[in-house]
Coordinates of C-alpha atoms in Angstrom, one line a residue:
Chain A
E173 CA 86.7 107.6 98.4
V174 CA 88.6 104.7 96.7
Q175 CA 86.7 103.7 93.4
L176 CA 86.7 103.3 90.0
V177 CA 83.6 103.7 87.6
E178 CA 83.0 102.7 84.2
S179 CA 80.9 104.5 81.5
G180 CA 80.4 104.6 77.8
G181 CA 78.5 101.6 77.3
G182 CA 75.3 100.9 75.2
L183 CA 73.8 99.1 72.4
V184 CA 76.0 98.5 69.1
K185 CA 75.3 97.1 66.4
P186 CA 77.9 94.6 64.9
G187 CA 80.4 96.1 63.2
G188 CA 80.1 98.7 65.0
S189 CA 82.4 100.8 67.7
L190 CA 82.4 102.0 70.9
R191 CA 84.8 103.6 73.8
L192 CA 84.8 102.6 77.2
S193 CA 86.1 105.2 80.3
C194 CA 86.7 104.5 83.8
A195 CA 87.3 107.3 86.1
A196 CA 89.3 106.5 89.2
S197 CA 89.4 108.3 92.7
G198 CA 90.8 108.0 96.1
F199 CA 94.2 106.8 94.9
T200 CA 97.4 107.6 93.0
F201 CA 96.5 106.1 89.5
S202 CA 99.3 106.7 87.6
S203 CA 101.1 104.2 89.9
Y204 CA 99.1 101.3 89.5
S205 CA 98.6 99.4 86.4
M206 CA 95.0 98.8 85.0
N207 CA 92.8 96.1 83.2
W208 CA 89.8 95.2 81.6
V209 CA 87.3 92.2 82.2
R210 CA 84.3 91.2 80.9
Q211 CA 81.6 89.0 81.7
A212 CA 79.0 87.9 79.2
P213 CA 75.7 87.3 80.5
G214 CA 75.1 84.4 82.6
K215 CA 79.1 83.6 82.0
G216 CA 82.2 83.7 84.0
L217 CA 84.7 86.5 84.0
E218 CA 87.1 86.9 80.8
W219 CA 90.6 88.9 81.0
V220 CA 90.5 91.5 77.8
S221 CA 93.7 93.6 78.5
S222 CA 96.2 95.0 80.6
I223 CA 98.5 98.0 80.7
S224 CA 101.2 99.4 82.8
S225 CA 101.4 102.7 85.0
S226 CA 103.1 104.7 82.0
S227 CA 101.4 102.7 79.1
S228 CA 105.0 101.4 78.8
Y229 CA 103.4 97.6 78.4
I230 CA 100.1 96.6 76.9
Y231 CA 98.5 92.9 76.5
Y232 CA 95.2 91.8 74.8
A233 CA 93.3 88.6 74.8
D234 CA 93.6 86.8 71.4
S235 CA 89.7 87.0 70.7
V236 CA 89.8 90.8 70.6
K237 CA 93.7 91.5 69.5
G238 CA 93.4 93.8 66.8
R239 CA 90.2 95.2 67.4
F240 CA 90.4 96.7 70.8
T241 CA 92.8 99.1 72.1
I242 CA 93.5 100.1 75.7
S243 CA 94.7 103.7 76.9
R244 CA 95.2 105.6 79.6
D245 CA 95.9 109.5 80.9
N246 CA 97.6 109.3 83.9
A247 CA 96.9 113.6 83.6
K248 CA 92.7 112.6 83.8
N249 CA 93.0 109.7 85.9
S250 CA 91.2 108.1 83.4
L251 CA 91.3 104.1 81.5
Y252 CA 90.4 104.1 78.2
L253 CA 89.1 100.9 75.9
Q254 CA 88.5 101.9 72.2
M255 CA 86.3 98.8 70.8
N256 CA 86.1 98.8 67.1
S257 CA 84.8 95.9 64.6
L258 CA 82.3 94.7 67.5
R259 CA 80.4 91.6 67.0
A260 CA 78.1 90.1 69.3
E261 CA 80.4 87.7 71.1
D262 CA 81.9 90.8 73.0
T263 CA 78.1 91.2 74.4
A264 CA 79.2 91.6 78.2
V265 CA 79.4 93.8 80.8
Y266 CA 82.7 95.3 81.0
Y267 CA 84.8 96.0 84.3
C268 CA 87.6 98.0 85.1
A269 CA 90.4 96.8 87.8
R270 CA 93.2 98.1 89.3
G271 CA 96.2 95.8 89.0
S272 CA 98.5 95.5 92.3
M273 CA 101.4 93.9 93.2
V274 CA 103.5 92.8 96.2
R275 CA 106.6 91.0 96.2
G276 CA 106.3 90.7 92.5
V277 CA 103.0 89.0 92.7
G278 CA 100.0 90.4 91.2
Y279 CA 96.4 90.9 92.0
F280 CA 93.3 92.9 91.0
D281 CA 92.1 94.4 93.9
L282 CA 89.5 97.2 93.5
W283 CA 87.3 96.8 90.6
G284 CA 84.7 99.0 89.0
R285 CA 80.7 98.4 89.1
G286 CA 80.6 97.4 84.9
T287 CA 79.5 98.9 82.3
L288 CA 77.1 96.6 79.8
V289 CA 78.2 96.9 76.6
T290 CA 75.5 95.2 73.8
V291 CA 76.3 94.0 70.2
S292 CA 73.1 93.3 68.1
S293 CA 71.4 94.1 65.1
Chain B
D245 CA 98.2 80.1 77.6
I246 CA 97.4 78.6 81.1
Q247 CA 94.5 77.0 81.7
L248 CA 92.7 76.8 84.9
T249 CA 90.0 74.2 86.0
Q250 CA 87.6 74.3 89.2
S251 CA 86.0 71.7 90.7
P252 CA 83.3 71.7 91.8
S253 CA 81.6 74.1 89.3
F254 CA 78.4 73.9 91.7
L255 CA 78.4 73.5 95.6
S256 CA 75.5 73.0 97.6
A257 CA 76.0 73.6 101.6
S258 CA 74.9 74.6 104.8
V259 CA 75.4 77.4 106.9
G260 CA 78.3 76.2 109.3
D261 CA 79.7 74.0 107.0
R262 CA 83.2 73.7 105.5
V263 CA 83.6 74.5 102.1
T264 CA 86.8 73.7 99.9
I265 CA 87.2 74.8 96.0
T266 CA 90.3 73.4 94.3
C267 CA 91.7 75.3 91.3
R268 CA 94.4 73.6 88.6
A269 CA 96.5 74.9 86.7
S270 CA 97.5 73.1 83.1
Q271 CA 101.4 74.2 83.7
G272 CA 102.8 75.7 87.2
I273 CA 102.2 79.2 88.0
S274 CA 104.3 79.1 91.5
S275 CA 102.4 81.3 93.9
Y276 CA 100.5 83.7 91.0
L277 CA 97.2 82.5 92.0
A278 CA 94.4 85.1 93.4
W279 CA 90.6 84.3 94.4
Y280 CA 88.0 86.2 93.7
Q281 CA 84.0 86.1 94.9
Q282 CA 81.0 87.5 93.2
K283 CA 77.8 87.6 94.0
P284 CA 74.9 88.1 91.3
G285 CA 74.6 91.9 89.8
K286 CA 77.6 92.5 91.8
A287 CA 81.4 93.2 90.9
P288 CA 84.0 90.3 92.1
K289 CA 85.8 90.9 95.2
L290 CA 89.2 90.1 95.9
L291 CA 89.5 87.3 99.1
I292 CA 92.8 85.7 98.6
Y293 CA 96.3 87.2 96.3
A294 CA 99.4 85.0 95.8
A295 CA 97.5 81.7 96.5
S296 CA 97.2 82.4 100.5
T297 CA 97.4 85.9 101.7
L298 CA 94.3 87.5 102.4
Q299 CA 92.8 90.9 101.2
S300 CA 92.8 93.2 103.8
G301 CA 89.3 93.4 105.3
V302 CA 88.2 89.5 104.0
P303 CA 87.5 87.4 107.0
S304 CA 89.7 84.9 108.5
R305 CA 87.2 82.3 107.8
F306 CA 88.4 82.2 104.4
S307 CA 92.2 80.8 103.0
G308 CA 94.0 79.7 100.4
S309 CA 96.4 77.4 99.7
G310 CA 98.7 75.8 97.5
S311 CA 101.6 76.3 94.6
G312 CA 102.7 75.0 91.7
T313 CA 99.4 73.6 89.6
E314 CA 96.6 72.8 92.3
F315 CA 95.1 75.4 94.5
T316 CA 92.5 75.3 97.1
L317 CA 90.2 77.9 98.8
T318 CA 88.6 76.8 102.3
I319 CA 85.3 78.2 104.0
S320 CA 86.1 77.4 107.5
S321 CA 82.7 77.8 108.7
L322 CA 80.2 78.8 105.7
Q323 CA 78.0 82.1 106.5
P324 CA 74.7 83.2 104.8
E325 CA 76.7 86.1 102.9
D326 CA 79.5 83.6 101.4
F327 CA 76.7 82.1 99.5
A328 CA 78.3 83.2 95.6
T329 CA 80.6 82.1 92.7
Y330 CA 84.1 81.9 93.2
Y331 CA 86.6 82.5 90.5
C332 CA 90.6 81.6 90.7
Q333 CA 93.2 83.7 88.3
Q334 CA 96.3 83.1 87.7
L335 CA 99.1 86.3 87.4
N336 CA 102.0 84.5 86.2
S337 CA 101.5 85.1 82.5
Y338 CA 99.5 86.7 79.7
P339 CA 96.8 85.8 79.5
R340 CA 95.4 86.4 82.9
T341 CA 93.4 84.0 82.8
F342 CA 90.1 82.9 84.9
G343 CA 88.5 79.8 86.3
P344 CA 85.3 78.8 85.2
G345 CA 84.0 79.7 88.3
T346 CA 82.4 77.5 91.8
K347 CA 79.0 78.3 92.7
V348 CA 78.3 78.2 96.3
D349 CA 74.2 77.9 96.7
I350 CA 72.3 76.8 99.9
K351 CA 71.2 73.4 100.6

């Protein structure tokens, strides 16, 4: 089955760290760019970070730049998000999403169910 | 950064209604726009990419149009399962911004 499964969320104190994982299955993971998107409670979607298929290109939202690090292990079909110096405003459901492209136009066509990160003392 | 606005932010409609949602970009993004549907407690689902291409498996009552700075998502005949929040997203440049969403509710 083609799917993405996130894990690693939980409750963490402000200033703390957390590492999210996203396990991919059912498709050739190494052929796709991957993304993290988050959604604060009751709010809209916010793009967080993207990584190309070979990790050559990495991008971050300004809100997380310098604190979060995206990475991937194509041998393990896994995507990661290392989150440091966490703040209350980082509280959200974090989704991993597959990036596809047709005729140079990209889109996020496969999403995981998400993992909840709560930053609170 | 490219900003996206959506209108309306909330829409009340009945089953069978034709519904149109507009997404406007702060600068031209050609056809680098996607639309997603999200139901409460669920992950977003891709509906449309490249502004007007229907994702495989998505009902044909959904359609998208536009280019440049103005885009529309149309549901030709609203069905009970279509009550959800809809988001546009630009993929012209980074950051990959999303619109604020349009919630479609039952009248």
